[in-house]
Coordinates of C-alpha atoms in Angstrom, one line a residue:
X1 CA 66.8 104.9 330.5
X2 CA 70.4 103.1 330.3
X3 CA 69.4 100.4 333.0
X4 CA 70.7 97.0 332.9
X5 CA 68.2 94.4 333.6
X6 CA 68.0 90.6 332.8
X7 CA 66.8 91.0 329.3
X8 CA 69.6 93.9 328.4
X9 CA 72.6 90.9 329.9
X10 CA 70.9 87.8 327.8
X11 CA 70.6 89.6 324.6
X12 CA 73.7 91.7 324.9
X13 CA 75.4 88.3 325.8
X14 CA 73.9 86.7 322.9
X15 CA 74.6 89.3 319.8
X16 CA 78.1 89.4 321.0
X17 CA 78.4 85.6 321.5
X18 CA 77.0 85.1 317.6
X19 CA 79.3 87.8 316.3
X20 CA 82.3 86.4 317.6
X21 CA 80.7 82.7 315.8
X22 CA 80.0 84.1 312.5
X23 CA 83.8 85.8 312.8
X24 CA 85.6 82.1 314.1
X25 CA 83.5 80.3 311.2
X26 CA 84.6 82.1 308.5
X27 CA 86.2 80.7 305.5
X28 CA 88.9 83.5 305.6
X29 CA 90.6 81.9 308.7
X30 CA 91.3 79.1 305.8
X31 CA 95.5 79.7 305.4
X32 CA 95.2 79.9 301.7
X33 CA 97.5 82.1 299.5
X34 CA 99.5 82.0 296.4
X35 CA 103.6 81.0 297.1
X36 CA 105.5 84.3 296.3
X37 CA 108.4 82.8 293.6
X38 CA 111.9 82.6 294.9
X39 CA 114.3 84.9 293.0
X40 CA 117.0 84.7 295.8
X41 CA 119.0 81.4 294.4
X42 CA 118.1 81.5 290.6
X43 CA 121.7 82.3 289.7
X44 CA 122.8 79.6 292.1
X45 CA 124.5 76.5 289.7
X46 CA 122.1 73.9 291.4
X47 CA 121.5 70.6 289.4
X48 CA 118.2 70.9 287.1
X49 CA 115.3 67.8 287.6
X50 CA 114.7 66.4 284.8
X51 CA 111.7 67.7 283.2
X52 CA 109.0 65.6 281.3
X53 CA 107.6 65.8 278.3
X54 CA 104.3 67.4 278.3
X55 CA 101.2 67.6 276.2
X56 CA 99.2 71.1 276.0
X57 CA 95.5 70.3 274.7
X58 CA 93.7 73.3 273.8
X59 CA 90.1 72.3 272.5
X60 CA 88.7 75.5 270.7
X61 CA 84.6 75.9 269.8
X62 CA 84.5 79.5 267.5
X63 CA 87.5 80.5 269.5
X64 CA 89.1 82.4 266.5
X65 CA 89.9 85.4 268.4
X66 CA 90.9 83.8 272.0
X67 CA 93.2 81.3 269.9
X68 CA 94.5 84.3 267.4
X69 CA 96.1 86.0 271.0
X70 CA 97.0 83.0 273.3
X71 CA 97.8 80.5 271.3
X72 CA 101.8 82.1 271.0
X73 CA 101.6 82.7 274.8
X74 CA 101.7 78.6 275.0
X75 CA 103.9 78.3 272.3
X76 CA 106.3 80.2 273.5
X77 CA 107.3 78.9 276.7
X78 CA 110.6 78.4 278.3
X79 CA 110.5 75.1 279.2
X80 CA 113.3 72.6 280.0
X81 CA 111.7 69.5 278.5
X82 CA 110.2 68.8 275.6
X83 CA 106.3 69.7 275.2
X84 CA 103.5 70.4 272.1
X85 CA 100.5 72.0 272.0
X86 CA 97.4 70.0 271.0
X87 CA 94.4 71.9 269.6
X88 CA 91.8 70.2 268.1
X89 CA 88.6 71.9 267.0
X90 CA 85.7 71.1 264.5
X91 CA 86.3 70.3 260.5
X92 CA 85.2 73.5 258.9
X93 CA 85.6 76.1 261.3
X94 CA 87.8 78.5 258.7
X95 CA 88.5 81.5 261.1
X96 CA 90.2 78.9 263.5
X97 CA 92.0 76.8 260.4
X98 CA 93.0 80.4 259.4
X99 CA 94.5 81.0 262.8
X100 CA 96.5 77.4 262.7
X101 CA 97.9 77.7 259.5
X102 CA 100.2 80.7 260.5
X103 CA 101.5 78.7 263.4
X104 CA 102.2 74.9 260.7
X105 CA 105.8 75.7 261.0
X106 CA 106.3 75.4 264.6
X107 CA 107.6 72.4 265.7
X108 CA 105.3 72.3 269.1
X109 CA 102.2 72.8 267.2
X110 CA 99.8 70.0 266.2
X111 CA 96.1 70.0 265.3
X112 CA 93.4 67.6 264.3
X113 CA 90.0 67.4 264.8
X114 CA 87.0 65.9 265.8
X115 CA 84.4 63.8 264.0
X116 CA 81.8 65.9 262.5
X117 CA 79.4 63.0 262.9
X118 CA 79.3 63.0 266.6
X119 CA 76.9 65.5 267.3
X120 CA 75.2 63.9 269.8
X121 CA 78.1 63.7 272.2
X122 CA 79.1 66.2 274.9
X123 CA 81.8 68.2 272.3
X124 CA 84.3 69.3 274.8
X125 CA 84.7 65.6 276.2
X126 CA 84.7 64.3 272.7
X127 CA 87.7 66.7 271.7
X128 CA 89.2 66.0 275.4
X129 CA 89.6 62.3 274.4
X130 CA 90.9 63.1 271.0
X131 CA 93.6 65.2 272.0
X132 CA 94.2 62.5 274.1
X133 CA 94.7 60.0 271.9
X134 CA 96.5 62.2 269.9
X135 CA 99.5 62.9 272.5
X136 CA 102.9 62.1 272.4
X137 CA 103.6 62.3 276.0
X138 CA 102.5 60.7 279.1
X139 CA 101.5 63.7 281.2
X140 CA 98.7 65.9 279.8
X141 CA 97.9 69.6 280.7
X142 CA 94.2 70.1 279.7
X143 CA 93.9 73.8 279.3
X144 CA 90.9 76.1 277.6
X145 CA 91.0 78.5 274.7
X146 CA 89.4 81.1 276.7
X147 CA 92.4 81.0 279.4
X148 CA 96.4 82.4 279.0
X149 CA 99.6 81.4 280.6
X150 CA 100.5 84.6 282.6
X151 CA 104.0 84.3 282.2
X152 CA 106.4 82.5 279.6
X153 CA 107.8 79.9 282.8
X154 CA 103.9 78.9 283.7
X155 CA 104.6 75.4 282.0
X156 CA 108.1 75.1 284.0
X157 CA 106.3 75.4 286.7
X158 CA 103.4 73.4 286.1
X159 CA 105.9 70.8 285.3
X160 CA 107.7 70.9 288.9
X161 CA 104.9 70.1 290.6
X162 CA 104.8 66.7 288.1
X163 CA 107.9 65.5 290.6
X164 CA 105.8 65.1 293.9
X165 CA 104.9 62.0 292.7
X166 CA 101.1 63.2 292.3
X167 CA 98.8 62.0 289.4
X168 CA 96.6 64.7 289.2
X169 CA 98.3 68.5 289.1
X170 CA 96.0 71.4 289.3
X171 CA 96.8 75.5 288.3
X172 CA 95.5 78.6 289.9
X173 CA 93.4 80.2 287.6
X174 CA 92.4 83.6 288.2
X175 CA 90.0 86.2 285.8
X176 CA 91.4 89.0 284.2
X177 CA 91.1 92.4 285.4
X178 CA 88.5 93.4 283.3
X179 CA 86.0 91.0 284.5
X180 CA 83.2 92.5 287.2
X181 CA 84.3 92.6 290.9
X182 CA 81.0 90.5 291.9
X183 CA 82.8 87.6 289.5
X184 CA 85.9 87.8 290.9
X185 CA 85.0 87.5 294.6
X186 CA 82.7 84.5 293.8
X187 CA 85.2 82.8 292.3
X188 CA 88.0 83.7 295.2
X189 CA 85.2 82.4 297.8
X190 CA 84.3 79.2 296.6
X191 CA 88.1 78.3 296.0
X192 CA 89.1 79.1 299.3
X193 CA 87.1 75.8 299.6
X194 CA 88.6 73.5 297.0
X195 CA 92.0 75.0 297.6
X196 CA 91.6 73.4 301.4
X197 CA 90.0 70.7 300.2
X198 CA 93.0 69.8 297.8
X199 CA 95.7 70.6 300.7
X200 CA 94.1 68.0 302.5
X201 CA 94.3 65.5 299.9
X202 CA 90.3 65.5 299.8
X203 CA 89.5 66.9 296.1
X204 CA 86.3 67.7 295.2
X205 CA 86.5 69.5 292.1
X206 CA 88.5 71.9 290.1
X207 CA 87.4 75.9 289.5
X208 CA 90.0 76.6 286.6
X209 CA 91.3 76.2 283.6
X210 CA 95.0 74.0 283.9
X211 CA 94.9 70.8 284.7
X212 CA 97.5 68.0 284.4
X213 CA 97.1 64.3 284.6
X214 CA 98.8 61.1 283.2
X215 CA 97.5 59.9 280.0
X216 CA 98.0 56.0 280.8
X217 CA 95.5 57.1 283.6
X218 CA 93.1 58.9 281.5
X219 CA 92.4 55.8 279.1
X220 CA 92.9 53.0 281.6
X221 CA 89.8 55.0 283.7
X222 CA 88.3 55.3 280.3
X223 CA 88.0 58.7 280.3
X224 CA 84.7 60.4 280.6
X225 CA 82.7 57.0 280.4
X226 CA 81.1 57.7 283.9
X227 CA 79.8 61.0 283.0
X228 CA 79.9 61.1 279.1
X229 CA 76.3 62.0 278.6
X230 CA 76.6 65.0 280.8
X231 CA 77.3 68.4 278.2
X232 CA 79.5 70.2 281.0
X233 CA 82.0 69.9 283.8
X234 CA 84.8 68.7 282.5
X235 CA 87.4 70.0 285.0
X236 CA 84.8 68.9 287.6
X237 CA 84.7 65.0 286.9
X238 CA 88.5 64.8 286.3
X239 CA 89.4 66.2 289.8
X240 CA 86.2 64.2 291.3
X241 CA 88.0 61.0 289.7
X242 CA 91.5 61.4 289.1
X243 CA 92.4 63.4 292.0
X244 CA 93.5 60.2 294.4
X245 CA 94.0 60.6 297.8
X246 CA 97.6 61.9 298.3
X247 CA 98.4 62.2 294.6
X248 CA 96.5 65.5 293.4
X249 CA 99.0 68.4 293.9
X250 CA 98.3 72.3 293.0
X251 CA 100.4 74.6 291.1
X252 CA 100.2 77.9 293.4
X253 CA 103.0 80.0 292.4
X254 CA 103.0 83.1 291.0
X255 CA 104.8 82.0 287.6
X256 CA 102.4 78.9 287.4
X257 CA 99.3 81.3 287.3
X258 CA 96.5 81.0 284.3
X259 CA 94.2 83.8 283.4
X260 CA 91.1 83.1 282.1
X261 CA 88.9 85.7 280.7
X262 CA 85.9 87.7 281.4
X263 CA 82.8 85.4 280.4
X264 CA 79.8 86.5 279.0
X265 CA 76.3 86.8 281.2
X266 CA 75.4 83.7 279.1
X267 CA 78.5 81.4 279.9
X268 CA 78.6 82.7 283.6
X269 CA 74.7 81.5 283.9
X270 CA 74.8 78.3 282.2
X271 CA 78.2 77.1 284.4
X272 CA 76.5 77.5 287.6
X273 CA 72.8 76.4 286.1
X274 CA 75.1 73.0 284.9
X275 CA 76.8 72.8 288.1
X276 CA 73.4 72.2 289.5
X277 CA 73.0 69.2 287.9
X278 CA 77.4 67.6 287.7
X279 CA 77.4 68.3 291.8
X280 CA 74.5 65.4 292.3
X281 CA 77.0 63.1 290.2
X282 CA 80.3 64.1 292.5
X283 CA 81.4 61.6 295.2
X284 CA 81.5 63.7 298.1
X285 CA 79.1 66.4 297.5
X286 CA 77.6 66.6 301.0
X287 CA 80.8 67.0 303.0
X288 CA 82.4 69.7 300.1
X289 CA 78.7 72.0 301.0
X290 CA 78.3 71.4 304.4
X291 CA 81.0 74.2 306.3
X292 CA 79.8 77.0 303.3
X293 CA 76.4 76.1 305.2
X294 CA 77.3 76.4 308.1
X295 CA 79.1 79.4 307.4
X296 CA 76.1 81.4 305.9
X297 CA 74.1 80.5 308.3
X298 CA 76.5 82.3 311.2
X299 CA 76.8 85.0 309.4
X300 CA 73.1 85.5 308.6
X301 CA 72.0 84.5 312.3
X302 CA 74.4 87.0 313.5
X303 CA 73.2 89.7 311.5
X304 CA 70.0 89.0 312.4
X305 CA 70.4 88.9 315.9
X306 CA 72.5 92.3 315.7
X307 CA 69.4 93.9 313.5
X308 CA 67.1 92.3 315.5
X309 CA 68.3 93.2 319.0
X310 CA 69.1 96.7 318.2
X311 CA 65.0 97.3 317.0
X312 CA 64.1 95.8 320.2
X313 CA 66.2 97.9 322.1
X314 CA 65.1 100.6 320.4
X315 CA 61.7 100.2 321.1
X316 CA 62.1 99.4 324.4
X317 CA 64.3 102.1 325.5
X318 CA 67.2 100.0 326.5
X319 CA 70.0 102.3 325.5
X320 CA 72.9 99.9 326.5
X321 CA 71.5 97.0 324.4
X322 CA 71.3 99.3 321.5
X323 CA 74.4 100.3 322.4
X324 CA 76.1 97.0 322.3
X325 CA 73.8 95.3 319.1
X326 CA 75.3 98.4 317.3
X327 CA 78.5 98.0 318.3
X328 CA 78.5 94.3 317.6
X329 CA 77.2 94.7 314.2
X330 CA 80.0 97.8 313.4
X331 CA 82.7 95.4 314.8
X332 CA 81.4 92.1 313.2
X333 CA 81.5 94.1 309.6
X334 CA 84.5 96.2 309.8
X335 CA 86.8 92.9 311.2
X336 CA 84.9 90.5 308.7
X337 CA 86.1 93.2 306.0
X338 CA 89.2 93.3 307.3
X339 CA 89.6 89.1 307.3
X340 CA 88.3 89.3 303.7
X341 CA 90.5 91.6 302.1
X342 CA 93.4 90.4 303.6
X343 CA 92.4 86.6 301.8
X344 CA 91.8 88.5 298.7
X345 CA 95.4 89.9 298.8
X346 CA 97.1 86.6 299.4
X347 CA 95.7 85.5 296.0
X348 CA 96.9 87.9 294.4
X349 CA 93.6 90.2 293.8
X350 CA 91.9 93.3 295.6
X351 CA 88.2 93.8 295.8
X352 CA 86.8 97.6 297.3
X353 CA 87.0 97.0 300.8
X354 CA 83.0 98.4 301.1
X355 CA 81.9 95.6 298.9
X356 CA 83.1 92.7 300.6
X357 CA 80.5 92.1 303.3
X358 CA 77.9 92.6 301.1
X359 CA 79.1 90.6 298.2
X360 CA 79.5 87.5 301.0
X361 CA 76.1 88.3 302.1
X362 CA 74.5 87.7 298.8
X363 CA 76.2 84.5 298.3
X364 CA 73.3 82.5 299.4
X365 CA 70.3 84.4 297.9
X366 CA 72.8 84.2 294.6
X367 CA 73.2 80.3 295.2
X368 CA 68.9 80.4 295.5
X369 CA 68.5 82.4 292.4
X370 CA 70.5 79.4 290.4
X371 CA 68.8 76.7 292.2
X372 CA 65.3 78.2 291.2
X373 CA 66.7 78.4 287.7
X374 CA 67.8 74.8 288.1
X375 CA 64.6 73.8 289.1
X376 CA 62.6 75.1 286.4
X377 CA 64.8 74.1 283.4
X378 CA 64.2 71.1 281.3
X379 CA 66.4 68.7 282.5
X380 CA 67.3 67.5 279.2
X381 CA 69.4 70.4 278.8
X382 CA 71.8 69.3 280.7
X383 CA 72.3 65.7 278.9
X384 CA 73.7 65.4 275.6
X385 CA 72.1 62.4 273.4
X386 CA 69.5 61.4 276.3
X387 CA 71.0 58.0 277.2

């Protein structure tokens, strides 16, 4: 009945060994959070920075709608320097033309647009590079038409973090509160990764929609010529590139936030389906995967050994084992919940606190699902004039 023989200390030993593991190798021990803005000495007369000039490009695709509500968001801002907003789009898109011309009088405003012979080139790239060329200033902030500014001093901040003396400045983007609770958490897990990453000056890529980076850099790098045949990924390559050791900085305060939202199923497939194929052309793929690895793994070995253990037990009528594989498995969950929800908060989002072990859980059957997908799709899809 509730002895305690050899096989009831190993295995009790063990479960509670690998509970503790899969708890110590969890990405939520990362310190990651948003910087809370500091109120306390705005009224203080302190001297200003000078602020640079800044170039907004905004590169729209049948974005009538997205650019009819956000574009005023960046035109408006309350910025201490001087700054325009670039948006260039394809020649005959009328809803978007119809959209610009209410906005010809403003003096940050300027559009062109790209050639409508180059249909063979990855579109987003090409309009990247005109906007580009297009600019006025030396620093760029390369934004999408699907994203917002959440407040009216994100550029001011954006623009501080241009005086560190980085080359490379990247935004928290976060999705909009409309968009599925299974989005959101993917999105807040995998950047708990590149957010540590970045801190320790070892970028790997960028999961947003803001990024700034000096347009003397940008053309002498030639651009996209290392990846120009590839149809997405944009943020991806930039960071990959541009991000030099000790000179990529991110924007994570509060005012500084971008909101980008809800995709459709279709966008939200085809990002991780191209990210399939952009990850086996980023330096430093290996090392960026490995601790998510080894982080699934604990917490699948654990709750294997907890499930595992406890049918045993069962079985064999060892009470106490039972006993502790259940208790390991309540106490692994509820503390692995409690980890989780208290990373959520610090950026700035909640997720139902019954949903967060199991969301984590499907992570890497989720991950399988793509790769299947990825494997069975033409890779020409992923190309854009088959060099």
């Amino acid at each position: 009945m509730f002895q305690i023989d050899d096989i009831t200390l190993i295995a009790g030993a063990a479960v509670l060994l690998l509970t503790v593991l899969s708890l110590v190798l969890s990405p939520y021990i990362y310190k990651v959070a948003l910087q809370e803005d500091d109120e306390e000495h705005e009224d203080e007369q302190q001297p200003e920075p000078e602020m640079p000039g800044i170039s907004i490009i905004i590169t729209p695709h049948d974005n009538a709608f997205e650019l009819e509500h956000y574009l005023p968001l960046y035109l408006e801002q309350e910025y201490a320097g001087d700054f325009q907003v670039i948006v260039v789009t394809s020649k005959g898109e009328s809803d978007t033309e119809d959209v610009l011309k209410k906005y010809t009088s403003d003096k940050h405003l300027y559009a062109t647009f790209i050639p409508v012979s180059s249909r063979y080139m990855s579109r987003k790239k090409l309009a990247i590079t005109v906007g580009v060329k297009a600019a006025k200033y030396d620093w760029l902030l390369i934004a999408d038409a699907e994203s917002y500014p959440a407040t009216t001093h994100w550029l001011q901040s954006m623009a501080e973090s241009c005086n560190t003396g980085a080359n490379v400045v990247m935004g928290y983007t976060c999705y909009d509160e409309d968009t599925s609770d299974y989005r959101r958490f993917i999105r807040l897990y995998y950047n708990r990764y590149l957010i540590r990453e970045a801190l320790h000056d070892k970028t790997y890529r960028y999961e947003g929609s803001a990024m700034m980076l000096k347009k003397q850099d940008f053309i002498s790098r030639e651009g996209f010529r290392n990846n120009l045949k590839y149809l997405r990924g944009e943020y991806d390559f930039l960071a990959n590139e541009y991000a030099f050791e000790n000179q990529a900085s991110l924007n994570l305060t509060q005012k500084g936030i971008t909101i980008e939202q809800e995709p459709t199923d279709k966008t939200w497939r085809s990002k991780q389906l191209f990210y399939q194929e952009n990850r086996r052309h980023l330096s430093h793929s290996l090392r960026h995967r490995l601790p998510f690895n080894l982080h699934q793994w604990a917490l699948h070995i654990a709750l294997l050994a907890q499930i595992g253990t406890g049918l045993m037990a069962g079985l064999t009528s060892r009470w106490i084992l039972l006993g502790i594989a259940g208790a390991a498995f309540l106490i692994g969950w509820i503390v692995r919940s409690v980890l989780a929800s208290k990373a959520i908060a610090r950026l700035n989002d909640s997720i139902s606190f019954v949903k967060l072990v199991p969301y984590e859980i499907s992570l890497i059957w989720h991950a399988l699902g793509i790769g299947i997908m990825y494997k069975l799709a033409d890779k020409n899809d992923f190309i854009s004039h088959k060099l």
